[in-house]
Amino acid sequence: MKALITGASSGIGRDIARILANKGYNLVLVARSEEQLRKLAIELKQKNAIEVESIAMDVSIVENCEELHQKVQNIDILINNAGFGDCGDFTNTSLQKEIDMINTNIIAYHILMKLYLIDMKAKGKGIILNVASIAGFMPGPLMSTYYATKAYIVRISESIREELKKEKSKVQISLLCPGPVSTNFNKVANVKFHLREANSMSVAQYAIKKMKKGKFYIVPGIDVKLAKIGAKLMPTFFISKITYRIQKRKIEQ
């Protein structure tokens, strides 16, 4: 059994790699940081009798995603996890950073999901886990681009799920939607969370457990589950006011 994990050098991706390694999966680890991947690969191979391939690659580049698919074949699990955010008024944030965010959080997911889903459907088996966020269910003023990218992942995953159900396909798609998690996200996004942050390993363990049970929506934590319900029941303008206040408190002065 083999799993491909993007954004594998830190946070949830790294911890998912550790969990799958303990379960005996051979791994293909993808991220931009060659050094961090190298250290993780050494750690996993020392602790587990598995094969680990590390690929230092920027998946925000379309050609890299296509090359990755050509290079890595016959995977059983795709973990689409690479991504980052940014915080600030839409007119003040970096346009280039937002374009890179869209390319990483949306385009890379889209390409890899499509190419590997075609392969999995042909084999009649496989699992895709898309790492989104609770942010994908609500508007996010002051983090508008990030929230929008996660909304894309939520909607396309929901749509593909229905297609697979109608085809009676044995290929599974799951959607991980955590709230704030203690990872490197905060530094990259230039925010400080004032909400309780979940432990990255706990989120990863929960995700793999639920994924293995075939669950589609994977929402760790009762508070995050309640936020998802609230986002569905409350008017959008009201959610916008709440998220604006939350985001305003995150911005570093």
Short mmCIF file of N, CA and C in Angstrom, two decimals, residues 94-227:
data_model
loop_
_atom_site.label_atom_id
_atom_site.label_comp_id
_atom_site.label_asym_id
_atom_site.label_seq_id
_atom_site.Cartn_x
_atom_site.Cartn_y
_atom_site.Cartn_z
N SER A 94 -0.88 41.11 -0.28
CA SER A 94 -0.04 40.93 -1.47
C SER A 94 -0.78 40.16 -2.56
N LEU A 95 -0.88 40.75 -3.74
CA LEU A 95 -1.53 40.07 -4.86
C LEU A 95 -0.75 38.81 -5.25
N GLN A 96 0.59 38.90 -5.27
CA GLN A 96 1.38 37.74 -5.66
C GLN A 96 1.21 36.60 -4.66
N LYS A 97 1.16 36.93 -3.37
CA LYS A 97 0.96 35.89 -2.35
C LYS A 97 -0.40 35.23 -2.53
N GLU A 98 -1.41 36.02 -2.89
CA GLU A 98 -2.74 35.48 -3.10
C GLU A 98 -2.80 34.58 -4.33
N ILE A 99 -2.09 34.97 -5.38
CA ILE A 99 -2.04 34.12 -6.57
C ILE A 99 -1.34 32.80 -6.25
N ASP A 100 -0.24 32.88 -5.50
CA ASP A 100 0.46 31.66 -5.08
C ASP A 100 -0.46 30.80 -4.20
N MET A 101 -1.26 31.45 -3.34
CA MET A 101 -2.18 30.73 -2.48
C MET A 101 -3.24 30.00 -3.29
N ILE A 102 -3.80 30.69 -4.27
CA ILE A 102 -4.81 30.07 -5.15
C ILE A 102 -4.21 28.90 -5.91
N ASN A 103 -2.99 29.08 -6.39
CA ASN A 103 -2.33 27.99 -7.13
C ASN A 103 -2.04 26.78 -6.25
N THR A 104 -1.68 27.04 -4.98
CA THR A 104 -1.37 25.95 -4.05
C THR A 104 -2.64 25.32 -3.48
N ASN A 105 -3.55 26.16 -2.99
CA ASN A 105 -4.73 25.67 -2.27
C ASN A 105 -5.83 25.15 -3.19
N ILE A 106 -5.83 25.59 -4.44
CA ILE A 106 -6.88 25.17 -5.37
C ILE A 106 -6.33 24.39 -6.56
N ILE A 107 -5.47 25.04 -7.34
CA ILE A 107 -5.02 24.46 -8.60
C ILE A 107 -4.29 23.13 -8.38
N ALA A 108 -3.39 23.08 -7.40
CA ALA A 108 -2.66 21.84 -7.14
C ALA A 108 -3.60 20.72 -6.71
N TYR A 109 -4.53 21.05 -5.81
CA TYR A 109 -5.53 20.06 -5.38
C TYR A 109 -6.31 19.54 -6.58
N HIS A 110 -6.76 20.47 -7.40
CA HIS A 110 -7.61 20.13 -8.55
C HIS A 110 -6.88 19.19 -9.50
N ILE A 111 -5.66 19.55 -9.85
CA ILE A 111 -4.91 18.73 -10.82
C ILE A 111 -4.63 17.34 -10.26
N LEU A 112 -4.07 17.28 -9.06
CA LEU A 112 -3.71 15.98 -8.49
C LEU A 112 -4.94 15.12 -8.24
N MET A 113 -6.01 15.74 -7.76
CA MET A 113 -7.24 15.00 -7.53
C MET A 113 -7.78 14.42 -8.83
N LYS A 114 -7.80 15.23 -9.86
CA LYS A 114 -8.34 14.77 -11.15
C LYS A 114 -7.51 13.65 -11.74
N LEU A 115 -6.19 13.83 -11.79
CA LEU A 115 -5.32 12.83 -12.42
C LEU A 115 -5.33 11.51 -11.65
N TYR A 116 -5.24 11.60 -10.32
CA TYR A 116 -5.21 10.36 -9.54
C TYR A 116 -6.60 9.72 -9.42
N LEU A 117 -7.65 10.53 -9.49
CA LEU A 117 -9.00 9.97 -9.46
C LEU A 117 -9.26 9.15 -10.72
N ILE A 118 -8.77 9.62 -11.85
CA ILE A 118 -8.90 8.85 -13.09
C ILE A 118 -8.23 7.49 -12.94
N ASP A 119 -7.04 7.49 -12.36
CA ASP A 119 -6.31 6.23 -12.13
C ASP A 119 -7.07 5.32 -11.18
N MET A 120 -7.56 5.89 -10.09
CA MET A 120 -8.26 5.09 -9.07
C MET A 120 -9.55 4.50 -9.62
N LYS A 121 -10.28 5.27 -10.39
CA LYS A 121 -11.52 4.76 -10.98
C LYS A 121 -11.24 3.62 -11.94
N ALA A 122 -10.13 3.72 -12.64
CA ALA A 122 -9.75 2.64 -13.57
C ALA A 122 -9.42 1.36 -12.81
N LYS A 123 -8.81 1.51 -11.62
CA LYS A 123 -8.48 0.35 -10.79
C LYS A 123 -9.66 -0.12 -9.95
N GLY A 124 -10.63 0.76 -9.76
CA GLY A 124 -11.78 0.42 -8.94
C GLY A 124 -11.52 0.50 -7.45
N LYS A 125 -10.51 1.26 -7.05
CA LYS A 125 -10.22 1.43 -5.62
C LYS A 125 -9.30 2.62 -5.41
N GLY A 126 -9.28 3.10 -4.15
CA GLY A 126 -8.42 4.23 -3.81
C GLY A 126 -9.14 5.20 -2.90
N ILE A 127 -8.36 6.03 -2.22
CA ILE A 127 -8.91 7.03 -1.30
C ILE A 127 -8.23 8.37 -1.56
N ILE A 128 -9.03 9.43 -1.60
CA ILE A 128 -8.51 10.79 -1.67
C ILE A 128 -8.99 11.53 -0.43
N LEU A 129 -8.06 12.10 0.31
CA LEU A 129 -8.39 12.94 1.46
C LEU A 129 -7.96 14.37 1.14
N ASN A 130 -8.94 15.25 1.00
CA ASN A 130 -8.66 16.67 0.77
C ASN A 130 -8.70 17.40 2.09
N VAL A 131 -7.61 18.07 2.42
CA VAL A 131 -7.55 18.84 3.66
C VAL A 131 -8.06 20.25 3.38
N ALA A 132 -9.25 20.54 3.87
CA ALA A 132 -9.85 21.87 3.71
C ALA A 132 -9.78 22.59 5.04
N SER A 133 -10.91 23.12 5.52
CA SER A 133 -10.94 23.86 6.78
C SER A 133 -12.39 24.17 7.09
N ILE A 134 -12.67 24.41 8.35
CA ILE A 134 -14.01 24.90 8.70
C ILE A 134 -14.27 26.22 7.99
N ALA A 135 -13.20 26.92 7.61
CA ALA A 135 -13.33 28.18 6.88
C ALA A 135 -14.06 28.00 5.55
N GLY A 136 -14.05 26.78 5.01
CA GLY A 136 -14.70 26.52 3.73
C GLY A 136 -16.21 26.59 3.77
N PHE A 137 -16.80 26.70 4.95
CA PHE A 137 -18.25 26.73 5.09
C PHE A 137 -18.80 28.13 5.38
N MET A 138 -17.93 29.14 5.36
CA MET A 138 -18.39 30.47 5.76
C MET A 138 -17.57 31.56 5.09
N PRO A 139 -18.10 32.79 5.02
CA PRO A 139 -17.31 33.91 4.52
C PRO A 139 -16.22 34.27 5.52
N GLY A 140 -15.13 34.87 5.03
CA GLY A 140 -14.02 35.18 5.92
C GLY A 140 -13.39 36.52 5.65
N PRO A 141 -14.08 37.61 5.97
CA PRO A 141 -13.47 38.93 5.79
C PRO A 141 -12.16 39.03 6.55
N LEU A 142 -11.20 39.67 5.93
CA LEU A 142 -9.82 39.84 6.39
C LEU A 142 -8.97 38.57 6.16
N MET A 143 -9.60 37.49 5.73
CA MET A 143 -8.86 36.33 5.22
C MET A 143 -9.64 35.80 4.00
N SER A 144 -10.10 36.74 3.19
CA SER A 144 -11.07 36.41 2.14
C SER A 144 -10.55 35.40 1.12
N THR A 145 -9.32 35.54 0.69
CA THR A 145 -8.78 34.62 -0.32
C THR A 145 -8.63 33.22 0.26
N TYR A 146 -8.11 33.13 1.46
CA TYR A 146 -7.94 31.81 2.09
C TYR A 146 -9.29 31.11 2.26
N TYR A 147 -10.27 31.81 2.81
CA TYR A 147 -11.59 31.20 3.01
C TYR A 147 -12.18 30.75 1.68
N ALA A 148 -11.99 31.57 0.65
CA ALA A 148 -12.53 31.23 -0.67
C ALA A 148 -11.86 29.99 -1.26
N THR A 149 -10.55 29.84 -1.03
CA THR A 149 -9.88 28.65 -1.56
C THR A 149 -10.40 27.39 -0.88
N LYS A 150 -10.67 27.48 0.42
CA LYS A 150 -11.17 26.31 1.14
C LYS A 150 -12.62 26.01 0.76
N ALA A 151 -13.40 27.05 0.45
CA ALA A 151 -14.77 26.83 -0.02
C ALA A 151 -14.75 26.07 -1.34
N TYR A 152 -13.79 26.37 -2.19
CA TYR A 152 -13.66 25.64 -3.46
C TYR A 152 -13.42 24.16 -3.21
N ILE A 153 -12.52 23.85 -2.28
CA ILE A 153 -12.21 22.45 -1.99
C ILE A 153 -13.42 21.73 -1.40
N VAL A 154 -14.17 22.42 -0.54
CA VAL A 154 -15.38 21.82 0.02
C VAL A 154 -16.37 21.49 -1.09
N ARG A 155 -16.66 22.46 -1.96
CA ARG A 155 -17.69 22.27 -2.98
C ARG A 155 -17.29 21.24 -4.03
N ILE A 156 -16.05 21.26 -4.47
CA ILE A 156 -15.66 20.29 -5.50
C ILE A 156 -15.62 18.88 -4.91
N SER A 157 -15.22 18.76 -3.66
CA SER A 157 -15.21 17.44 -3.01
C SER A 157 -16.63 16.90 -2.86
N GLU A 158 -17.55 17.78 -2.45
CA GLU A 158 -18.95 17.36 -2.31
C GLU A 158 -19.52 16.91 -3.65
N SER A 159 -19.15 17.62 -4.70
CA SER A 159 -19.66 17.29 -6.04
C SER A 159 -19.11 15.96 -6.53
N ILE A 160 -17.82 15.75 -6.34
CA ILE A 160 -17.20 14.50 -6.78
C ILE A 160 -17.73 13.32 -5.98
N ARG A 161 -17.98 13.56 -4.71
CA ARG A 161 -18.55 12.50 -3.87
C ARG A 161 -19.87 12.00 -4.47
N GLU A 162 -20.72 12.92 -4.91
CA GLU A 162 -22.01 12.53 -5.48
C GLU A 162 -21.82 11.78 -6.80
N GLU A 163 -20.87 12.23 -7.61
CA GLU A 163 -20.58 11.54 -8.87
C GLU A 163 -20.15 10.09 -8.61
N LEU A 164 -19.29 9.91 -7.62
CA LEU A 164 -18.81 8.57 -7.29
C LEU A 164 -19.95 7.69 -6.77
N LYS A 165 -20.84 8.29 -5.98
CA LYS A 165 -21.99 7.55 -5.45
C LYS A 165 -22.90 7.10 -6.59
N LYS A 166 -23.17 7.98 -7.54
CA LYS A 166 -24.06 7.65 -8.65
C LYS A 166 -23.45 6.56 -9.54
N GLU A 167 -22.13 6.57 -9.64
CA GLU A 167 -21.43 5.56 -10.45
C GLU A 167 -21.24 4.26 -9.68
N LYS A 168 -21.60 4.28 -8.38
CA LYS A 168 -21.37 3.13 -7.51
C LYS A 168 -19.89 2.74 -7.49
N SER A 169 -19.05 3.77 -7.54
CA SER A 169 -17.61 3.55 -7.53
C SER A 169 -17.13 3.16 -6.14
N LYS A 170 -16.10 2.35 -6.07
CA LYS A 170 -15.50 1.97 -4.80
C LYS A 170 -14.40 2.93 -4.39
N VAL A 171 -14.16 3.95 -5.21
CA VAL A 171 -13.19 4.98 -4.84
C VAL A 171 -13.84 5.90 -3.82
N GLN A 172 -13.09 6.27 -2.80
CA GLN A 172 -13.61 7.09 -1.70
C GLN A 172 -12.97 8.46 -1.71
N ILE A 173 -13.77 9.47 -1.43
CA ILE A 173 -13.23 10.81 -1.21
C ILE A 173 -13.68 11.28 0.16
N SER A 174 -12.76 11.89 0.91
CA SER A 174 -13.06 12.41 2.24
C SER A 174 -12.55 13.84 2.34
N LEU A 175 -13.14 14.59 3.29
CA LEU A 175 -12.86 16.01 3.41
C LEU A 175 -12.56 16.34 4.87
N LEU A 176 -11.32 16.72 5.15
CA LEU A 176 -10.92 17.08 6.50
C LEU A 176 -11.10 18.58 6.70
N CYS A 177 -11.89 18.96 7.71
CA CYS A 177 -12.21 20.37 7.95
C CYS A 177 -11.92 20.76 9.39
N PRO A 178 -10.66 20.95 9.73
CA PRO A 178 -10.34 21.35 11.11
C PRO A 178 -10.56 22.84 11.34
N GLY A 179 -10.57 23.22 12.61
CA GLY A 179 -10.52 24.63 12.96
C GLY A 179 -9.06 25.02 13.12
N PRO A 180 -8.74 26.00 13.95
CA PRO A 180 -7.35 26.38 14.18
C PRO A 180 -6.52 25.20 14.70
N VAL A 181 -5.36 24.99 14.08
CA VAL A 181 -4.46 23.91 14.47
C VAL A 181 -3.09 24.50 14.74
N SER A 182 -2.41 24.00 15.73
CA SER A 182 -1.09 24.50 16.08
C SER A 182 -0.06 23.99 15.08
N THR A 183 0.17 24.78 14.02
CA THR A 183 1.13 24.42 12.98
C THR A 183 1.90 25.69 12.57
N ASN A 184 2.65 25.59 11.48
CA ASN A 184 3.38 26.74 10.95
C ASN A 184 2.46 27.71 10.21
N PHE A 185 1.17 27.37 10.11
CA PHE A 185 0.21 28.19 9.37
C PHE A 185 0.20 29.63 9.88
N ASN A 186 0.22 29.79 11.21
CA ASN A 186 0.10 31.12 11.81
C ASN A 186 1.20 32.07 11.32
N LYS A 187 2.43 31.57 11.27
CA LYS A 187 3.55 32.40 10.87
C LYS A 187 3.42 32.82 9.41
N VAL A 188 3.06 31.88 8.56
CA VAL A 188 2.93 32.18 7.13
C VAL A 188 1.77 33.14 6.88
N ALA A 189 0.67 32.93 7.62
CA ALA A 189 -0.53 33.75 7.41
C ALA A 189 -0.46 35.09 8.14
N ASN A 190 0.58 35.29 8.98
CA ASN A 190 0.75 36.53 9.71
C ASN A 190 -0.41 36.78 10.68
N VAL A 191 -0.78 35.73 11.43
CA VAL A 191 -1.88 35.87 12.39
C VAL A 191 -1.48 35.29 13.73
N LYS A 192 -2.23 35.70 14.75
CA LYS A 192 -2.15 35.10 16.09
C LYS A 192 -3.55 34.68 16.47
N PHE A 193 -3.76 33.37 16.66
CA PHE A 193 -5.08 32.89 17.02
C PHE A 193 -5.37 33.17 18.49
N HIS A 194 -6.59 33.64 18.75
CA HIS A 194 -7.05 33.82 20.12
C HIS A 194 -8.03 32.72 20.51
N LEU A 195 -8.28 31.79 19.57
CA LEU A 195 -9.12 30.64 19.85
C LEU A 195 -8.24 29.46 20.23
N ARG A 196 -8.84 28.47 20.87
CA ARG A 196 -8.09 27.27 21.24
C ARG A 196 -7.63 26.55 19.99
N GLU A 197 -6.35 26.24 19.93
CA GLU A 197 -5.80 25.54 18.78
C GLU A 197 -5.70 24.05 19.05
N ALA A 198 -6.08 23.24 18.07
CA ALA A 198 -6.01 21.79 18.21
C ALA A 198 -4.58 21.32 18.01
N ASN A 199 -4.26 20.19 18.60
CA ASN A 199 -2.97 19.57 18.42
C ASN A 199 -2.91 18.90 17.05
N SER A 200 -1.83 19.14 16.32
CA SER A 200 -1.72 18.64 14.96
C SER A 200 -1.79 17.12 14.88
N MET A 201 -1.11 16.43 15.79
CA MET A 201 -1.13 14.96 15.78
C MET A 201 -2.54 14.43 16.09
N SER A 202 -3.22 15.08 17.02
CA SER A 202 -4.58 14.65 17.35
C SER A 202 -5.50 14.78 16.15
N VAL A 203 -5.37 15.88 15.42
CA VAL A 203 -6.18 16.09 14.21
C VAL A 203 -5.85 15.03 13.17
N ALA A 204 -4.56 14.74 12.99
CA ALA A 204 -4.14 13.74 12.01
C ALA A 204 -4.67 12.36 12.37
N GLN A 205 -4.57 12.00 13.65
CA GLN A 205 -5.08 10.69 14.09
C GLN A 205 -6.57 10.57 13.87
N TYR A 206 -7.30 11.62 14.20
CA TYR A 206 -8.75 11.63 14.00
C TYR A 206 -9.08 11.51 12.51
N ALA A 207 -8.33 12.23 11.69
CA ALA A 207 -8.58 12.22 10.24
C ALA A 207 -8.40 10.83 9.65
N ILE A 208 -7.31 10.17 10.00
CA ILE A 208 -7.05 8.84 9.44
C ILE A 208 -8.06 7.83 9.96
N LYS A 209 -8.42 7.94 11.23
CA LYS A 209 -9.42 7.04 11.80
C LYS A 209 -10.75 7.15 11.06
N LYS A 210 -11.21 8.36 10.87
CA LYS A 210 -12.50 8.57 10.20
C LYS A 210 -12.41 8.26 8.70
N MET A 211 -11.29 8.59 8.09
CA MET A 211 -11.09 8.26 6.68
C MET A 211 -11.18 6.76 6.45
N LYS A 212 -10.55 5.99 7.34
CA LYS A 212 -10.56 4.54 7.23
C LYS A 212 -11.97 3.96 7.39
N LYS A 213 -12.82 4.70 8.09
CA LYS A 213 -14.21 4.26 8.27
C LYS A 213 -15.12 4.73 7.13
N GLY A 214 -14.53 5.43 6.16
CA GLY A 214 -15.30 5.86 5.00
C GLY A 214 -16.09 7.14 5.20
N LYS A 215 -15.79 7.89 6.26
CA LYS A 215 -16.55 9.12 6.53
C LYS A 215 -16.15 10.21 5.54
N PHE A 216 -17.14 10.98 5.09
CA PHE A 216 -16.84 12.06 4.15
C PHE A 216 -16.43 13.33 4.89
N TYR A 217 -17.36 13.94 5.63
CA TYR A 217 -17.00 15.13 6.42
C TYR A 217 -16.25 14.69 7.67
N ILE A 218 -15.02 15.15 7.80
CA ILE A 218 -14.21 14.83 8.97
C ILE A 218 -13.93 16.15 9.69
N VAL A 219 -14.62 16.37 10.81
CA VAL A 219 -14.56 17.65 11.52
C VAL A 219 -14.10 17.39 12.95
N PRO A 220 -12.83 17.61 13.26
CA PRO A 220 -12.31 17.33 14.60
C PRO A 220 -12.73 18.38 15.62
N GLY A 221 -13.27 17.93 16.76
CA GLY A 221 -13.57 18.84 17.86
C GLY A 221 -15.02 19.28 17.88
N ILE A 222 -15.62 19.24 19.06
CA ILE A 222 -17.03 19.59 19.22
C ILE A 222 -17.26 21.06 18.88
N ASP A 223 -16.32 21.94 19.24
CA ASP A 223 -16.49 23.36 18.95
C ASP A 223 -16.50 23.63 17.46
N VAL A 224 -15.69 22.90 16.71
CA VAL A 224 -15.63 23.07 15.25
C VAL A 224 -16.91 22.49 14.62
N LYS A 225 -17.38 21.37 15.16
CA LYS A 225 -18.65 20.80 14.67
C LYS A 225 -19.80 21.80 14.86
N LEU A 226 -19.82 22.46 16.02
CA LEU A 226 -20.86 23.45 16.29
C LEU A 226 -20.73 24.64 15.35
N ALA A 227 -19.50 25.03 15.04
CA ALA A 227 -19.28 26.14 14.10
C ALA A 227 -19.80 25.78 12.72
#
